[in-house]
Short mmCIF file of N, CA and C in Angstrom, two decimals:
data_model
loop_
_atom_site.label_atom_id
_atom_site.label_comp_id
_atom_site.label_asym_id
_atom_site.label_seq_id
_atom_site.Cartn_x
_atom_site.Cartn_y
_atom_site.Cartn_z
N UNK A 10 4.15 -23.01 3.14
CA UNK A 10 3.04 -22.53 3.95
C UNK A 10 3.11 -21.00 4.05
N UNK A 11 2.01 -20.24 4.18
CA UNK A 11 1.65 -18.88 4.07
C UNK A 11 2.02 -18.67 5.40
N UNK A 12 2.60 -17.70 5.89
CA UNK A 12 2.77 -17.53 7.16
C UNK A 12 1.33 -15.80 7.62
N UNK A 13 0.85 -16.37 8.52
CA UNK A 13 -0.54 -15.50 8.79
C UNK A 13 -0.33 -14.00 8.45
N UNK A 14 0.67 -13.17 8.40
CA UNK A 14 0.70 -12.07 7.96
C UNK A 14 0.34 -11.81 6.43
N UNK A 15 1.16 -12.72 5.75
CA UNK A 15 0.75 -12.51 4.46
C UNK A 15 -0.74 -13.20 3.96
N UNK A 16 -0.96 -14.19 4.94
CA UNK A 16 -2.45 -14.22 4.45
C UNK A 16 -3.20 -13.54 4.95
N UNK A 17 -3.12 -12.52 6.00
CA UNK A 17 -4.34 -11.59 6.07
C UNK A 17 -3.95 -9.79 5.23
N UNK A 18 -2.66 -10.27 4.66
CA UNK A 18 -2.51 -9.29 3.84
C UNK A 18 -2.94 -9.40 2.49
N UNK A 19 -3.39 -10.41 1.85
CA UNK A 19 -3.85 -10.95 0.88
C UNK A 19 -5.42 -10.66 0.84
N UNK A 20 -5.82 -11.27 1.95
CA UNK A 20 -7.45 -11.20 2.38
C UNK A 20 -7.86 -10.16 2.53
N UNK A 21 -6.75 -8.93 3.37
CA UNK A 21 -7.41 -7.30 2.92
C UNK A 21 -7.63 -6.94 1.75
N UNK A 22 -5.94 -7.21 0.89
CA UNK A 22 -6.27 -6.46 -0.63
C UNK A 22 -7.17 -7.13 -1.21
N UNK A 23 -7.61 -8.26 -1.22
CA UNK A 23 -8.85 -9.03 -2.19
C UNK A 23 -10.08 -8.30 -1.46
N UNK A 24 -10.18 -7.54 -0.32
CA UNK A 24 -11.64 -6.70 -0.22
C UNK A 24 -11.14 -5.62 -0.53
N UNK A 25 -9.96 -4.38 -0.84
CA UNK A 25 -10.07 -3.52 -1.33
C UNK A 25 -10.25 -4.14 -2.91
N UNK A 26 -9.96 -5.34 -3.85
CA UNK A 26 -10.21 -5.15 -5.29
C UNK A 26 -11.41 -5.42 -5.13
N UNK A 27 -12.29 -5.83 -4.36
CA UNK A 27 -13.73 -6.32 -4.28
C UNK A 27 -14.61 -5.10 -4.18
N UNK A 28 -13.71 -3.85 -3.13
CA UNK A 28 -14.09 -2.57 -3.18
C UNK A 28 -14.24 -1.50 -4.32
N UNK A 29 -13.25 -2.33 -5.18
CA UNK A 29 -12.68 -1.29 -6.39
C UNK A 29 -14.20 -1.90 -6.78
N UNK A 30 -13.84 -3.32 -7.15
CA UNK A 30 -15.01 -3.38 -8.38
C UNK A 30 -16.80 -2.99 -8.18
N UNK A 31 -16.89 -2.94 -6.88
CA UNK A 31 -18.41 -2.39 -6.89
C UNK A 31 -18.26 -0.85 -7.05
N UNK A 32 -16.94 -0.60 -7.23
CA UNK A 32 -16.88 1.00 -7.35
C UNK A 32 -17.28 1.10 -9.20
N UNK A 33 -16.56 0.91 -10.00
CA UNK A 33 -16.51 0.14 -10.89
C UNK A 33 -18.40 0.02 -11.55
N UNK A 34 -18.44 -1.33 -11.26
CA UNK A 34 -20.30 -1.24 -10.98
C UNK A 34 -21.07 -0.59 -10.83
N UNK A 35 -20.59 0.12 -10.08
CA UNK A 35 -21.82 1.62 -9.61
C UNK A 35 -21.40 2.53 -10.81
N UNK A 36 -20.21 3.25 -11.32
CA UNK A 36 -19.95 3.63 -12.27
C UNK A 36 -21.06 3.32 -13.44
N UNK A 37 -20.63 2.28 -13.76
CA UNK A 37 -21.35 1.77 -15.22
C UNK A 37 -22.67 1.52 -15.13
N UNK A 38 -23.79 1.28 -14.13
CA UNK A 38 -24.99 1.46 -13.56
C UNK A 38 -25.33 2.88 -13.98
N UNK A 39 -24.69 4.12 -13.44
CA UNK A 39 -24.62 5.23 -13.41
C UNK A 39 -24.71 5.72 -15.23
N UNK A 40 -23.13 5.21 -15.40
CA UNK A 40 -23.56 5.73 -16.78
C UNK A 40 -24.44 5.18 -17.60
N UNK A 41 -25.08 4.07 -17.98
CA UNK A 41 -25.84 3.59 -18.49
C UNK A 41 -27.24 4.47 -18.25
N UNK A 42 -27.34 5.00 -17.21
CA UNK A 42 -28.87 5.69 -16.91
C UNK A 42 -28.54 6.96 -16.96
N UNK A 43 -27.01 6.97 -16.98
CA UNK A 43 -27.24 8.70 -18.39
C UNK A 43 -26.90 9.27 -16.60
N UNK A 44 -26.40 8.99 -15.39
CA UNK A 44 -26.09 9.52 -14.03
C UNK A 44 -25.21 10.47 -14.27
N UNK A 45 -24.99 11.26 -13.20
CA UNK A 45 -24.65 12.74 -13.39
C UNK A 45 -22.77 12.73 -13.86
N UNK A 46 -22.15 12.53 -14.52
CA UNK A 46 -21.40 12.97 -14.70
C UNK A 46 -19.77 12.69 -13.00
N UNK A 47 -20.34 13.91 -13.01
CA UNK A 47 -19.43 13.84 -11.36
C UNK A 47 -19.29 12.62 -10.41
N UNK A 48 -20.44 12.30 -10.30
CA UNK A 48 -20.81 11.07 -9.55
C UNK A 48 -19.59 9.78 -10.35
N UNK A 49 -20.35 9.72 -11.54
CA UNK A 49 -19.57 9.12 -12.07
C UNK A 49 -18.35 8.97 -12.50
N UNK A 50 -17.45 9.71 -12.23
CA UNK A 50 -16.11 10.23 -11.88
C UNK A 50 -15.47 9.90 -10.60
N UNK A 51 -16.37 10.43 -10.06
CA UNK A 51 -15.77 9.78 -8.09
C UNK A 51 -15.79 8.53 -7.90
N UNK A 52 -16.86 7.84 -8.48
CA UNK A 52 -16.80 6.39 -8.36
C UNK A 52 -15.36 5.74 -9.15
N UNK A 53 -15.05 6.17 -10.31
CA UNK A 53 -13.97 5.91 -10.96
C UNK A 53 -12.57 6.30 -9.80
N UNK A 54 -12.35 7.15 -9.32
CA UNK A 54 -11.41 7.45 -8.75
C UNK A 54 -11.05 6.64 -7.47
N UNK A 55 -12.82 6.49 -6.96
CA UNK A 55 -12.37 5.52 -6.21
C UNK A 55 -11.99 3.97 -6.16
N UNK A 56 -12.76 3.45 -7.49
CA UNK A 56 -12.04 1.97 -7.77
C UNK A 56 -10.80 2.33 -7.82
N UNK A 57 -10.12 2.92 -8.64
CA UNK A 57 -8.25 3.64 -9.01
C UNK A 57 -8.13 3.04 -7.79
N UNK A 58 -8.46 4.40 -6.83
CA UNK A 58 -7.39 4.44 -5.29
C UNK A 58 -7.72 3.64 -4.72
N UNK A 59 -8.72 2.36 -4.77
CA UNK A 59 -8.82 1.14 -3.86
C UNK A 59 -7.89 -0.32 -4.78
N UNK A 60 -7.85 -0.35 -5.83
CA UNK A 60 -6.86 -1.27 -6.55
C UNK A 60 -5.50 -0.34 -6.14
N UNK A 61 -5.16 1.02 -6.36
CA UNK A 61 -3.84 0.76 -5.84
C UNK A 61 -3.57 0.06 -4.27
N UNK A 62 -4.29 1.09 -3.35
CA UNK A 62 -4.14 0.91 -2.45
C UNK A 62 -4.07 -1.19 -1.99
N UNK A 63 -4.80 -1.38 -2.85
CA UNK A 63 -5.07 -3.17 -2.58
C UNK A 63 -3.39 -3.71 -3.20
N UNK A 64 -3.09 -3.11 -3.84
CA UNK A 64 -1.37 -3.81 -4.38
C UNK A 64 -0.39 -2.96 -3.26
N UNK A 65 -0.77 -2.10 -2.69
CA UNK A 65 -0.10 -1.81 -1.75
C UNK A 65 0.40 -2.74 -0.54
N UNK A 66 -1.25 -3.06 -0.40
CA UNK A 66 -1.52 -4.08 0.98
C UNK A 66 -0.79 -5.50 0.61
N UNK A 67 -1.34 -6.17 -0.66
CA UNK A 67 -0.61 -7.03 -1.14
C UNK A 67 1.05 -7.42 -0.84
N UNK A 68 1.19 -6.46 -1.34
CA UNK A 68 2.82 -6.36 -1.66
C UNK A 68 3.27 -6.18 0.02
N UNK A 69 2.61 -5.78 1.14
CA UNK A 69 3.24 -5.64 2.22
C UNK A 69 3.65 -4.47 2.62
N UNK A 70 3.53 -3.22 1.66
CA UNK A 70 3.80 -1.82 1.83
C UNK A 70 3.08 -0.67 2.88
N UNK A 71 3.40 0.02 3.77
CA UNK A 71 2.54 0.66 4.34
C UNK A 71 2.27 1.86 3.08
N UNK A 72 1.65 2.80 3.81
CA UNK A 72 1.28 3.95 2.55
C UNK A 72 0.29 5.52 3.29
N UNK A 73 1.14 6.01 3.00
CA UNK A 73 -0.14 7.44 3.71
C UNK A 73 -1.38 6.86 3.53
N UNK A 74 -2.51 7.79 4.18
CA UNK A 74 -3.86 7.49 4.36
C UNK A 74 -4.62 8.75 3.43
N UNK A 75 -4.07 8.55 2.18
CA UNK A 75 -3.88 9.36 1.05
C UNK A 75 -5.29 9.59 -0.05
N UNK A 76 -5.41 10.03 -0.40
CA UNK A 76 -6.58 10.02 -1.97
C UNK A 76 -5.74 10.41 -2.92
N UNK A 77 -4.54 10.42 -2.95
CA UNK A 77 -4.30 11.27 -4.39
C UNK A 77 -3.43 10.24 -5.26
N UNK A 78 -3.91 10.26 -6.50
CA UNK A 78 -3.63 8.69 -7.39
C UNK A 78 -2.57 9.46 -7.82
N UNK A 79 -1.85 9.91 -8.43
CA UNK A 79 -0.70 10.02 -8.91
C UNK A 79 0.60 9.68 -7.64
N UNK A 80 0.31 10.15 -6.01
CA UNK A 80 1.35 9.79 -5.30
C UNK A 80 1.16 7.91 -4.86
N UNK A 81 -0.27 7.52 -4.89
CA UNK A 81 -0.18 6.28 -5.02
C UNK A 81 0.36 5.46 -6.05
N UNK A 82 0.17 6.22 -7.25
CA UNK A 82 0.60 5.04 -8.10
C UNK A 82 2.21 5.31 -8.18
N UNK A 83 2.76 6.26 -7.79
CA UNK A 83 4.32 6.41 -7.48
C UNK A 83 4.89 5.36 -6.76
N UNK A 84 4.07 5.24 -5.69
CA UNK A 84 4.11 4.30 -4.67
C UNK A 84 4.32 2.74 -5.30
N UNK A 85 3.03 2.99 -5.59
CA UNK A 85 2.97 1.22 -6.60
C UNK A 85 4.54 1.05 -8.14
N UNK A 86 4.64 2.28 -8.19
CA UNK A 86 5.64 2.44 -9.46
C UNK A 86 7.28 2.05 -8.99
N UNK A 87 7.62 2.06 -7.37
CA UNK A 87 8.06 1.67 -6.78
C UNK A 87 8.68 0.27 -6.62
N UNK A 88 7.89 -0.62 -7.19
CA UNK A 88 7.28 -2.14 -6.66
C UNK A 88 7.70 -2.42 -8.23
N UNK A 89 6.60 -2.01 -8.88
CA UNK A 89 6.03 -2.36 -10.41
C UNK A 89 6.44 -1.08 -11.43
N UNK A 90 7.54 -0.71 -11.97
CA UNK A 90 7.93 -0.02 -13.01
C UNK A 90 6.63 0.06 -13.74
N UNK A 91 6.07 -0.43 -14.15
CA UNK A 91 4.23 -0.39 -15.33
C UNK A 91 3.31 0.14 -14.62
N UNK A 92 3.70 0.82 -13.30
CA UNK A 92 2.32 1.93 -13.04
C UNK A 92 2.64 2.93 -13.19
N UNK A 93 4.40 3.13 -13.54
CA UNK A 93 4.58 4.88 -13.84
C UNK A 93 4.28 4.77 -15.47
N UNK A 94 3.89 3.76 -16.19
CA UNK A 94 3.13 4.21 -17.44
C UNK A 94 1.85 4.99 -17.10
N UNK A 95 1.38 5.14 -16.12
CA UNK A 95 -0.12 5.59 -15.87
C UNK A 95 -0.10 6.65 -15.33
N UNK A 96 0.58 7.77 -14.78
CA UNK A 96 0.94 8.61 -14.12
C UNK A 96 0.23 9.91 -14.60
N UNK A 97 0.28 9.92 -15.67
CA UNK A 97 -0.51 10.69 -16.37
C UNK A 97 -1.77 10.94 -16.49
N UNK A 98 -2.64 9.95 -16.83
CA UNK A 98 -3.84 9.20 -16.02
C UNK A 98 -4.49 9.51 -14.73
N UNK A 99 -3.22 9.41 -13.77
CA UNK A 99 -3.63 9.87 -12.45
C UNK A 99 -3.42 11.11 -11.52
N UNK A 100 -3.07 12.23 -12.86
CA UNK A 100 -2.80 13.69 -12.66
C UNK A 100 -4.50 14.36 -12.55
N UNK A 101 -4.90 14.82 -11.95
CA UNK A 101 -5.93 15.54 -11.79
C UNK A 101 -5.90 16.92 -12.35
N UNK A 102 -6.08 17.64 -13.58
CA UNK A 102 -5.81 19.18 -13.82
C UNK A 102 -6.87 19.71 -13.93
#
């Protein structure tokens, strides 16, 4: 049996990946109609930082109240060795 913490820790991160993916959606909406560029970037960043943040919740981890994907996915790299393959990815220059 699930004991209620972990099922409402489950039930958050399944609305942050639910968050990611209309982030996601709006993205590809966007680019398809040729949308500005930027826009379409932020939306990307924010699916990123709502799937990490959702394996955060998952996993039971607290976590700053952060935007920046490279210290999240440190975070997650923590947990899961295969998100510091992505680190790079989530450098902003």
């Amino acid at each position: 049996m699930i004991d209620k913490n972990k099922h409402k820790q489950r039930q958050l991160a399944e609305e942050w990946f639910l968050k990611g993916n209309h982030d996601i959606e709006t993205a590809q909406l966007l680019f398809d109609e040729r949308g500005y560029n930027e826009v379409i970037c932020f939306h990307i960043h924010q699916a990123v930082e709502k799937y990490l943040k959702g394996f955060l919740i998952y996993k039971g981890i607290r976590y700053k109240w952060i935007h920046d994907l490279e210290e999240l996915a440190k975070a997650c790299g923590d947990i899961d060795k295969e998100f510091l393959n992505y680190l790079d990815e989530c450098v902003v220059s």
